Amino acid sequence: MRRTGKIGTIFLGAALLSMGTAAAGASAAPDTGWTASAKLYEVHTWAGQAEWGSDNGALQKATLFRPRSLAELPDGRLLVADTGNHLLRALTADSVSAFGGSILSYDESGMPVGAYSDGTIRDAFFNEPAGLTVDATGNIFVADASNNAIRKISASGQVTTLAGNGLIGTADGKGSDARFYYPSDVAVNASGDVYVADTLNNAIRKIAADGTVTTLTAPSERVVQYLPGAVETSGDYSDGPIASAKFNEPSGLVLDKKGNLYVSDRGNNVIRYVDFAAGTVTTVAGSKPVYASDSLYADGGYSDGTALAAKFDAPEGLAIAPDGTLVIADSLNHAIRLLKDGKVSTLAGEGTEFGSNDGVAYAAHFDHPTDVVVLSDGRLAIADEGGNKVRVLEKYGTPSGFKPDATIQILLNGELVKSDVPAFARHGMTLLPLRSLGEALGYEVSYEAGTKTAKLSKDGIVYEIREGISKVEMTSDGRTTAINLPGAPGSLEGRLFVPVRFFAEQAGLDTAWDSSSSVVVLRSPIFQ
């Protein structure tokens, strides 16, 4: 049963490597082009290793354990709720450091043990810290899940308990009189009100600025017999007025510009919207929940498309991009999804397939991603909980000193493909001199001047292409196939030019066109 949540070679692009401790690219406009198209974007590992641990230091050696939530600090560092270690950690461009909390001890199986204590940031203890948020004055709020409390870290570094006292319960009240049950996320508005995803109470709670806790939504009365003779209460599903709406393990929160609340309703596999002005809760993405008679949770699935027909599987952390796009960590689909203009799409990850490889957005794999945050420079940071890593989605990297110019330039895995004659476009194709392209892509190249015929060979496959003929003959295992091109290759200044995209894709490379700088981007889909 899922009663405490669905728990499941470092490479940094040029942009990240040049980033300082403060927010990168402060003088440049944030790049959030990924909300429109992910073709030019890549996923890299920022910090963490496959093996869990709590080591600080250089990114290449530092370790994390089930990092669950993220928040960007005012100084540009990334704050990480290192849930399995019961710690808060801070990431910069080149290191991981301690931020708050300590490991009390290790249990008999070698797992870190958390605790509960207020005090200075270094003396305080946490127990599975989860959701994070930062207010306008730099105060940090932490959903301290297994302490069943909401903690506050002041800008001066003092940790106090805002609400709850370590005991499980449902009681409203002020400060320590209130009770929570495994709160997973928090969000704070401009007035200082803190909203809480009180996950195992299946409720949305509110902590007013004076510390008074109220429950905004209705309790669930659904009882499930999950084994013969074994029953348990579970969450439920109902839209409508806020006070009568029902949730099933809400786990992710984010406030929009209107001060309304998006909620990842994990157990129902939908995204809900709490409109405080209208006083309503509505479902904005995900199919209407369907429960098996013996199931605590609605059936999950994976499909993009129209928002209310799309399917999720345990959606968790949420973020909102500057253009209003909602970003969703779809944890058990191991994918990052987008809700935009009434449609759901997959931004990164190969839906339902888990793994750890970095790569272009569609080819990267995640292992139970649980949170997302849009950084001030436009990149997207991702808590990859099951992989013990923090990942980052960013635009492709360019070599040092690279500048767009009046010509078409070609980058292969971040390096400029050199040619004494520049590429040009014709018939919808980008063309580059035969030998420059072929050798860069690892083909064996030959050319017969009399017939103006070129041959490129790789992995036992031979491609034959002729000037003025709009097809390629591919020979493999003794069989020849003719493949049509959009137009015929031609010559310029006595050089035969061949199509870049065709031969790059035949070599297994991802190809993309950056119209803003006239660059053809060629990449191995999976990074080593």
Coordinates of C-alpha atoms in Angstrom, one line a residue:
M1 CA 0.0 0.0 0.0
R2 CA 1.1 3.5 -0.7
R3 CA 0.7 5.3 2.6
T4 CA 3.8 7.5 2.6
G5 CA 3.9 8.5 -1.0
K6 CA 5.1 6.9 -4.2
I7 CA 8.8 6.8 -3.4
G8 CA 10.5 5.2 -5.9
T9 CA 28.9 11.0 -15.9
I10 CA 28.0 14.3 -14.9
F11 CA 27.8 16.5 -18.0
L12 CA 27.0 20.2 -17.8
G13 CA 26.6 22.3 -20.9
A14 CA 28.6 25.5 -21.5
A15 CA 25.9 27.7 -20.1
L16 CA 25.9 25.8 -16.7
L17 CA 29.7 25.6 -16.5
S18 CA 30.0 29.3 -16.8
M19 CA 27.4 30.0 -14.1
G20 CA 28.5 31.6 -10.9
T21 CA 27.1 31.2 -7.4
A22 CA 24.4 33.8 -8.2
A23 CA 21.8 33.3 -10.9
A24 CA 23.4 32.6 -14.2
G25 CA 22.7 34.8 -17.2
A26 CA 21.4 37.7 -15.1
S27 CA 22.1 40.1 -17.9
A28 CA 20.4 37.9 -20.5
A29 CA 16.7 37.4 -21.1
P30 CA 15.6 34.1 -19.5
D31 CA 15.4 31.3 -22.1
T32 CA 12.1 29.4 -21.8
G33 CA 11.7 28.5 -25.4
W34 CA 11.2 24.9 -24.2
T35 CA 7.6 25.8 -23.4
A36 CA 7.0 26.1 -27.2
S37 CA 9.3 23.4 -28.5
A38 CA 11.8 21.1 -26.8
K39 CA 13.8 20.3 -30.0
L40 CA 16.8 22.5 -29.1
Y41 CA 16.9 21.5 -25.5
E42 CA 18.8 18.8 -23.5
V43 CA 18.7 17.1 -20.1
H44 CA 21.9 17.0 -18.1
T45 CA 22.8 15.8 -14.6
W46 CA 23.5 18.8 -12.3
A47 CA 24.4 16.8 -9.2
G48 CA 24.1 13.4 -7.7
Q49 CA 25.2 9.8 -8.5
A50 CA 23.4 6.6 -9.0
E51 CA 24.6 5.5 -5.6
W52 CA 23.0 7.4 -2.7
G53 CA 25.0 9.3 -0.1
S54 CA 25.4 12.6 1.7
D55 CA 28.8 13.7 0.5
N56 CA 29.3 17.5 -0.2
G57 CA 31.9 19.0 -2.5
A58 CA 32.5 19.0 -6.2
L59 CA 29.5 18.0 -8.4
Q60 CA 31.4 15.0 -9.8
K61 CA 31.7 13.5 -6.3
A62 CA 28.8 14.8 -4.3
T63 CA 25.9 12.5 -3.5
L64 CA 22.2 12.8 -2.7
F65 CA 19.5 10.5 -1.4
R66 CA 16.0 10.8 -2.7
P67 CA 16.0 14.5 -3.5
R68 CA 12.3 15.3 -3.5
S69 CA 11.8 19.1 -3.8
L70 CA 13.6 22.2 -5.1
A71 CA 13.5 26.0 -4.7
E72 CA 15.7 28.7 -6.0
L73 CA 17.1 31.0 -3.3
P74 CA 17.4 34.8 -3.7
D75 CA 21.2 34.4 -4.2
G76 CA 20.7 32.0 -7.1
R77 CA 21.6 28.8 -5.3
L78 CA 19.3 25.9 -5.7
L79 CA 17.9 24.6 -2.4
V80 CA 17.3 20.8 -2.4
A81 CA 15.1 18.9 0.0
D82 CA 17.4 15.8 0.3
T83 CA 14.6 13.8 1.8
G84 CA 16.3 10.4 2.3
N85 CA 19.1 12.1 4.2
H86 CA 16.8 14.4 6.2
L87 CA 18.8 17.3 5.0
L88 CA 18.6 20.5 3.1
R89 CA 21.4 20.9 0.6
A90 CA 22.5 23.9 -1.7
L91 CA 23.7 23.5 -5.3
T92 CA 25.8 26.0 -7.3
A93 CA 27.4 25.6 -10.7
D94 CA 30.3 23.6 -9.3
S95 CA 29.5 22.2 -5.8
V96 CA 27.0 20.8 -3.4
S97 CA 27.1 22.1 0.2
A98 CA 25.2 21.6 3.5
F99 CA 22.4 24.1 4.1
G100 CA 20.4 22.8 7.0
G101 CA 19.7 19.8 9.2
S102 CA 21.8 16.9 10.3
I103 CA 21.6 13.1 10.2
L104 CA 20.9 12.0 13.8
S105 CA 22.2 8.4 13.3
Y106 CA 21.9 5.4 11.0
D107 CA 19.5 2.5 11.6
E108 CA 20.3 -1.2 11.6
S109 CA 19.9 -1.3 7.8
G110 CA 22.3 1.6 7.3
M111 CA 19.5 4.2 6.5
P112 CA 19.8 7.8 7.8
V113 CA 17.6 8.6 10.7
G114 CA 15.8 11.9 11.0
A115 CA 14.7 13.9 14.1
Y116 CA 12.7 16.9 15.1
S117 CA 14.2 20.0 16.7
D118 CA 14.1 23.8 16.1
G119 CA 17.1 26.1 16.4
T120 CA 19.7 27.5 14.2
I121 CA 19.8 26.2 10.6
R122 CA 22.8 23.9 11.4
D123 CA 21.5 22.7 14.8
A124 CA 17.9 21.9 13.7
F125 CA 16.7 18.5 12.7
F126 CA 14.2 17.4 10.0
N127 CA 12.5 14.1 9.2
E128 CA 12.0 13.5 5.5
P129 CA 11.7 17.2 4.5
A130 CA 9.7 17.4 1.3
G131 CA 8.1 20.5 -0.3
L132 CA 9.9 23.8 -0.3
T133 CA 8.9 27.4 -1.1
V134 CA 10.5 30.8 -0.5
D135 CA 8.6 34.1 0.1
A136 CA 9.4 37.5 -1.1
T137 CA 11.6 38.4 1.9
G138 CA 13.7 35.2 1.7
N139 CA 11.9 33.1 4.4
I140 CA 11.9 29.4 3.5
F141 CA 9.0 27.1 4.3
V142 CA 9.5 23.4 4.5
A143 CA 6.8 20.6 4.5
D144 CA 8.6 18.4 7.0
A145 CA 6.7 15.3 6.0
S146 CA 7.5 12.7 8.6
N147 CA 7.5 15.2 11.4
N148 CA 4.0 16.1 10.3
A149 CA 4.9 19.8 10.6
I150 CA 5.5 22.9 8.6
R151 CA 8.8 24.5 9.4
K152 CA 10.0 28.0 8.7
I153 CA 13.6 29.1 8.1
S154 CA 14.0 32.9 8.6
A155 CA 16.4 34.9 6.4
S156 CA 18.7 35.0 9.5
G157 CA 18.9 31.2 9.6
Q158 CA 16.6 30.4 12.5
V159 CA 14.3 27.3 12.2
T160 CA 11.0 27.4 13.9
T161 CA 7.8 25.3 13.6
L162 CA 5.1 27.3 11.9
A163 CA 2.3 24.7 12.5
G164 CA 2.1 21.1 13.8
N165 CA 4.1 19.5 16.5
G166 CA 5.3 16.1 15.2
L167 CA 2.1 14.2 15.9
I168 CA -0.2 12.8 13.3
G169 CA -3.7 14.2 13.2
T170 CA -6.3 16.4 11.4
A171 CA -6.9 19.1 13.9
D172 CA -7.1 22.8 12.9
G173 CA -5.9 25.4 15.4
K174 CA -3.0 27.8 15.9
G175 CA 0.6 26.7 15.6
S176 CA 1.4 23.6 17.6
D177 CA -2.3 22.9 18.2
A178 CA -2.7 22.0 14.6
R179 CA -2.1 18.4 13.3
F180 CA -1.0 17.2 9.9
Y181 CA -0.3 13.8 8.3
Y182 CA 2.7 13.6 6.0
P183 CA 2.4 17.1 4.4
S184 CA 4.2 16.9 1.0
D185 CA 4.3 20.5 -0.3
V186 CA 3.8 24.1 0.5
A187 CA 3.1 27.4 -1.4
V188 CA 3.1 30.9 0.0
N189 CA 1.2 33.9 -1.3
A190 CA 2.0 37.6 -1.3
S191 CA 0.0 38.0 2.0
G192 CA 2.1 35.4 3.8
D193 CA -0.6 32.7 3.8
V194 CA 0.9 29.2 3.4
Y195 CA -1.0 26.5 1.6
V196 CA -0.3 22.9 2.5
A197 CA -0.8 19.7 0.5
D198 CA -1.6 17.6 3.6
T199 CA -1.1 14.4 1.7
L200 CA -2.2 11.5 3.9
N201 CA -5.1 13.6 5.2
N202 CA -6.2 14.0 1.6
A203 CA -6.8 17.7 2.2
I204 CA -5.7 21.2 1.3
R205 CA -4.9 23.3 4.4
K206 CA -4.1 27.0 4.9
I207 CA -1.9 28.5 7.5
A208 CA -2.7 32.2 8.0
A209 CA 0.1 34.7 8.6
D210 CA -0.7 34.5 12.4
G211 CA -0.2 30.7 12.4
T212 CA -3.8 29.7 12.4
V213 CA -4.5 26.5 10.4
T214 CA -7.8 25.8 8.7
T215 CA -8.8 23.0 6.4
L216 CA -10.2 24.3 3.1
T217 CA -11.5 21.1 1.6
A218 CA -13.8 18.2 2.6
P219 CA -12.6 15.0 4.4
S220 CA -12.9 11.7 2.5
E221 CA -15.2 9.0 3.8
R222 CA -14.3 6.4 1.2
V223 CA -13.3 3.0 2.7
V224 CA -11.5 0.4 0.6
Q225 CA -11.2 -3.3 1.3
Y226 CA -7.9 -4.0 -0.3
L227 CA -7.6 -7.5 1.0
P228 CA -10.2 -9.9 2.3
G229 CA -11.0 -8.6 5.8
A230 CA -8.6 -5.7 5.5
V231 CA -10.0 -2.2 5.0
E232 CA -8.5 1.3 5.0
T233 CA -9.8 4.8 4.5
S234 CA -8.7 6.5 1.3
G235 CA -9.0 9.7 -0.6
D236 CA -11.8 10.5 -2.9
Y237 CA -12.6 12.8 -5.8
S238 CA -15.1 15.6 -6.1
D239 CA -15.1 19.0 -7.9
G240 CA -17.3 21.9 -6.9
P241 CA -17.3 24.4 -4.0
I242 CA -13.9 24.4 -2.2
A243 CA -15.5 23.3 1.1
S244 CA -17.0 20.2 -0.4
A245 CA -14.2 19.3 -2.9
K246 CA -12.4 16.0 -2.2
F247 CA -8.8 15.0 -3.0
N248 CA -6.7 11.8 -2.9
E249 CA -3.2 12.4 -1.6
P250 CA -2.6 15.9 -3.0
S251 CA 1.2 16.2 -3.3
G252 CA 2.2 19.2 -5.4
L253 CA 1.2 22.9 -5.2
V254 CA 1.9 26.1 -7.1
L255 CA 0.3 29.5 -7.1
D256 CA -0.4 31.3 -10.3
K257 CA -0.3 35.1 -10.9
K258 CA -3.9 35.5 -9.8
G259 CA -3.1 33.9 -6.4
N260 CA -5.0 30.7 -7.3
L261 CA -3.7 27.3 -6.6
Y262 CA -2.8 24.4 -8.9
V263 CA -2.7 21.0 -7.2
S264 CA -1.3 17.7 -8.2
D265 CA -3.9 15.3 -7.0
R266 CA -1.6 12.3 -7.0
G267 CA -4.0 9.5 -6.0
N268 CA -6.6 10.7 -8.6
N269 CA -4.0 11.2 -11.3
V270 CA -5.3 14.6 -12.2
I271 CA -4.4 18.3 -11.9
R272 CA -6.9 20.4 -10.0
Y273 CA -7.3 24.2 -9.8
V274 CA -8.5 26.0 -6.7
D275 CA -10.0 29.3 -7.7
F276 CA -10.3 31.3 -4.5
A277 CA -12.3 34.2 -6.1
A278 CA -14.9 31.9 -7.6
G279 CA -14.8 29.6 -4.5
T280 CA -14.4 26.4 -6.7
V281 CA -12.2 23.5 -7.4
T282 CA -12.1 22.2 -10.9
T283 CA -10.1 19.5 -12.8
V284 CA -8.0 21.1 -15.5
A285 CA -6.0 18.1 -16.7
G286 CA -6.3 14.4 -16.6
S287 CA -9.1 11.9 -17.2
K288 CA -11.9 11.5 -14.7
P289 CA -10.6 9.1 -12.0
V290 CA -11.7 5.5 -12.3
Y291 CA -11.3 3.2 -9.2
A292 CA -11.1 -0.5 -9.0
S293 CA -13.3 -1.7 -6.1
D294 CA -10.2 -2.8 -4.1
S295 CA -7.9 0.2 -5.0
L296 CA -6.9 3.1 -2.9
Y297 CA -5.9 5.0 -6.0
A298 CA -7.4 5.8 -9.4
D299 CA -6.0 3.9 -12.4
G300 CA -3.0 5.7 -13.9
G301 CA -1.9 5.9 -17.5
Y302 CA 0.1 7.9 -20.0
S303 CA -1.2 9.8 -23.0
D304 CA -0.9 13.4 -24.3
G305 CA -3.6 15.4 -26.0
T306 CA -6.6 17.4 -25.0
A307 CA -6.2 18.3 -21.3
L308 CA -9.2 16.4 -19.9
A309 CA -8.5 13.3 -22.0
A310 CA -4.8 13.1 -21.1
K311 CA -3.5 10.5 -18.6
F312 CA -1.0 10.8 -15.7
D313 CA 0.4 8.4 -13.2
A314 CA 1.1 9.9 -9.8
P315 CA 1.7 13.5 -10.8
E316 CA 3.7 15.4 -8.1
G317 CA 5.7 18.7 -8.2
L318 CA 4.4 21.7 -10.2
A319 CA 5.9 24.9 -11.6
I320 CA 4.6 27.7 -13.7
A321 CA 6.7 29.2 -16.6
P322 CA 6.6 32.9 -17.3
D323 CA 4.2 32.4 -20.1
G324 CA 1.7 30.6 -17.8
T325 CA 2.6 27.1 -19.0
L326 CA 2.2 24.6 -16.1
V327 CA 5.1 22.1 -15.7
I328 CA 4.3 18.7 -14.1
A329 CA 6.6 16.1 -12.7
D330 CA 4.7 13.0 -13.7
S331 CA 6.5 10.7 -11.3
L332 CA 5.4 7.2 -12.2
N333 CA 5.4 7.9 -15.9
H334 CA 9.0 9.1 -15.4
A335 CA 8.4 12.2 -17.6
I336 CA 8.0 15.9 -17.4
R337 CA 4.7 17.1 -18.9
L338 CA 3.3 20.5 -19.9
L339 CA -0.2 21.9 -19.7
K340 CA -0.6 24.7 -22.1
D341 CA -3.5 26.1 -24.1
G342 CA -5.8 23.3 -23.0
K343 CA -3.4 20.5 -24.1
V344 CA -1.0 18.2 -22.4
S345 CA 2.3 17.3 -24.0
T346 CA 5.5 15.6 -22.9
L347 CA 8.5 17.9 -22.5
A348 CA 11.2 15.5 -21.5
G349 CA 11.5 11.8 -20.8
E350 CA 10.3 8.7 -22.7
G351 CA 6.9 8.2 -21.0
T352 CA 6.6 5.1 -18.8
E353 CA 10.3 4.2 -19.4
F354 CA 12.6 4.9 -16.4
G355 CA 16.4 5.3 -16.5
S356 CA 19.2 7.6 -15.8
N357 CA 20.7 8.7 -19.1
D358 CA 21.1 12.3 -20.1
G359 CA 20.3 13.3 -23.7
V360 CA 18.1 15.4 -25.9
A361 CA 14.8 16.0 -24.3
Y362 CA 12.8 13.1 -25.7
A363 CA 15.6 10.6 -25.3
A364 CA 16.6 11.4 -21.7
H365 CA 15.3 9.1 -18.9
F366 CA 14.2 9.8 -15.4
D367 CA 13.5 7.7 -12.4
H368 CA 10.5 9.0 -10.4
P369 CA 10.8 12.7 -10.9
T370 CA 9.0 14.5 -8.1
D371 CA 9.6 18.3 -8.5
V372 CA 10.3 21.0 -11.1
V373 CA 11.3 24.6 -10.7
V374 CA 11.8 27.3 -13.4
L375 CA 15.1 29.0 -12.7
S376 CA 15.6 32.8 -13.1
D377 CA 17.7 32.1 -16.2
G378 CA 14.9 30.1 -17.8
R379 CA 16.3 26.7 -17.3
L380 CA 14.2 24.0 -15.7
A381 CA 15.6 22.1 -12.7
I382 CA 14.2 18.6 -12.0
A383 CA 14.3 16.6 -8.8
D384 CA 14.9 13.0 -10.0
E385 CA 14.1 11.3 -6.7
G386 CA 14.6 7.7 -7.7
G387 CA 17.8 8.4 -9.5
N388 CA 19.3 10.3 -6.5
K389 CA 20.0 13.3 -8.8
V390 CA 19.1 16.8 -9.7
R391 CA 18.8 17.2 -13.5
V392 CA 18.5 20.4 -15.6
L393 CA 16.8 21.0 -18.9
E394 CA 18.6 23.7 -21.0
K395 CA 19.4 24.8 -24.5
Y396 CA 22.1 23.0 -26.4
G397 CA 25.7 24.2 -25.7
T398 CA 28.1 25.9 -28.0
P399 CA 31.9 25.9 -28.0
S400 CA 33.8 28.7 -26.4
G401 CA 33.9 31.8 -28.6
F402 CA 31.2 30.6 -30.9
K403 CA 29.2 33.4 -32.6
P404 CA 26.4 33.2 -35.2
D405 CA 27.3 34.9 -38.5
A406 CA 25.8 35.4 -41.9
T407 CA 26.4 31.7 -42.9
I408 CA 24.7 28.5 -41.9
Q409 CA 26.9 26.8 -39.2
I410 CA 26.7 23.2 -38.1
L411 CA 27.4 21.9 -34.6
L412 CA 28.0 18.3 -33.9
N413 CA 27.7 17.3 -30.3
G414 CA 28.6 20.9 -29.3
E415 CA 31.6 21.3 -31.6
L416 CA 31.7 23.3 -34.9
V417 CA 31.9 21.2 -38.1
K418 CA 34.7 22.8 -40.0
S419 CA 34.6 23.3 -43.7
D420 CA 36.6 25.5 -46.1
V421 CA 33.4 26.2 -48.0
P422 CA 30.3 27.2 -46.0
A423 CA 27.1 25.2 -46.0
F424 CA 24.1 26.6 -48.0
A425 CA 20.4 25.8 -48.3
R426 CA 18.6 24.6 -51.4
H427 CA 15.4 22.6 -52.0
G428 CA 14.7 22.6 -48.3
M429 CA 18.0 20.9 -47.6
T430 CA 21.1 22.2 -45.8
L431 CA 24.1 21.1 -48.0
L432 CA 27.7 20.8 -47.0
P433 CA 30.8 19.6 -48.9
L434 CA 30.9 15.9 -49.2
R435 CA 34.2 15.3 -47.4
S436 CA 33.6 17.8 -44.7
L437 CA 30.3 16.2 -43.7
G438 CA 31.2 12.6 -44.3
E439 CA 34.4 12.6 -42.2
A440 CA 32.8 14.6 -39.4
L441 CA 30.1 12.0 -39.2
G442 CA 32.5 9.0 -39.3
Y443 CA 31.8 7.8 -42.9
E444 CA 34.4 6.5 -45.2
V445 CA 34.2 8.8 -48.3
S446 CA 35.1 8.3 -51.9
Y447 CA 34.3 10.3 -55.0
E448 CA 34.5 9.5 -58.7
A449 CA 34.9 12.7 -60.7
G450 CA 34.0 11.2 -64.1
T451 CA 30.5 10.2 -63.0
K452 CA 30.2 12.8 -60.3
T453 CA 29.3 10.0 -57.9
A454 CA 30.0 9.9 -54.2
K455 CA 30.0 6.9 -51.9
L456 CA 29.7 7.1 -48.1
S457 CA 30.2 3.9 -46.1
K458 CA 29.5 3.1 -42.4
D459 CA 28.7 0.0 -40.5
G460 CA 28.5 -2.1 -43.6
I461 CA 26.1 0.2 -45.3
V462 CA 27.0 2.0 -48.5
Y463 CA 25.2 5.2 -49.7
E464 CA 25.7 6.3 -53.3
I465 CA 24.7 9.8 -54.3
R466 CA 25.1 11.6 -57.7
E467 CA 25.2 15.2 -58.6
G468 CA 21.9 16.3 -60.1
I469 CA 20.0 13.1 -59.0
S470 CA 17.4 13.6 -56.2
K471 CA 17.8 10.2 -54.6
V472 CA 20.3 8.1 -52.6
E473 CA 20.9 4.4 -53.3
M474 CA 21.5 2.6 -50.0
T475 CA 23.0 -0.9 -50.2
S476 CA 23.0 -3.2 -47.1
D477 CA 23.4 -7.0 -47.0
G478 CA 23.5 -7.0 -50.8
R479 CA 20.1 -5.3 -51.2
T480 CA 19.8 -1.8 -52.7
T481 CA 17.1 0.6 -51.9
A482 CA 16.4 4.0 -53.5
I483 CA 15.6 6.8 -51.1
N484 CA 14.2 10.1 -52.5
L485 CA 15.5 13.5 -51.4
P486 CA 13.6 16.8 -51.5
G487 CA 15.9 17.9 -54.3
A488 CA 19.1 17.0 -56.1
P489 CA 22.5 17.6 -54.6
G490 CA 24.6 20.1 -56.5
S491 CA 28.1 21.5 -56.8
L492 CA 29.6 24.8 -56.0
E493 CA 33.1 26.0 -56.7
G494 CA 33.9 22.5 -58.0
R495 CA 32.8 20.8 -54.7
L496 CA 29.9 18.3 -54.4
F497 CA 27.5 19.3 -51.6
V498 CA 25.4 16.6 -49.9
P499 CA 22.4 16.8 -47.6
V500 CA 23.3 17.2 -43.9
R501 CA 20.1 16.0 -42.3
F502 CA 19.9 12.8 -44.4
F503 CA 23.3 11.6 -43.6
A504 CA 23.2 12.7 -39.9
E505 CA 20.0 10.8 -39.3
Q506 CA 21.3 7.8 -41.1
A507 CA 24.2 8.0 -38.6
G508 CA 21.7 7.9 -35.7
L509 CA 22.0 11.6 -34.8
D510 CA 19.2 13.9 -33.7
T511 CA 18.9 16.9 -36.0
A512 CA 17.4 20.3 -35.2
W513 CA 17.4 23.7 -36.8
D514 CA 17.9 26.9 -34.7
S515 CA 16.4 29.6 -36.9
S516 CA 17.5 32.3 -34.4
S517 CA 21.2 31.8 -35.2
S518 CA 21.1 29.8 -38.5
V519 CA 22.6 26.7 -36.8
V520 CA 22.1 23.1 -37.7
V521 CA 22.3 21.2 -34.4
L522 CA 23.4 17.5 -34.6
R523 CA 23.6 15.5 -31.5
S524 CA 23.8 11.9 -30.3
P525 CA 20.3 11.5 -28.7
I526 CA 21.8 9.9 -25.6
F527 CA 24.9 11.4 -23.9
Q528 CA 27.7 9.4 -22.5

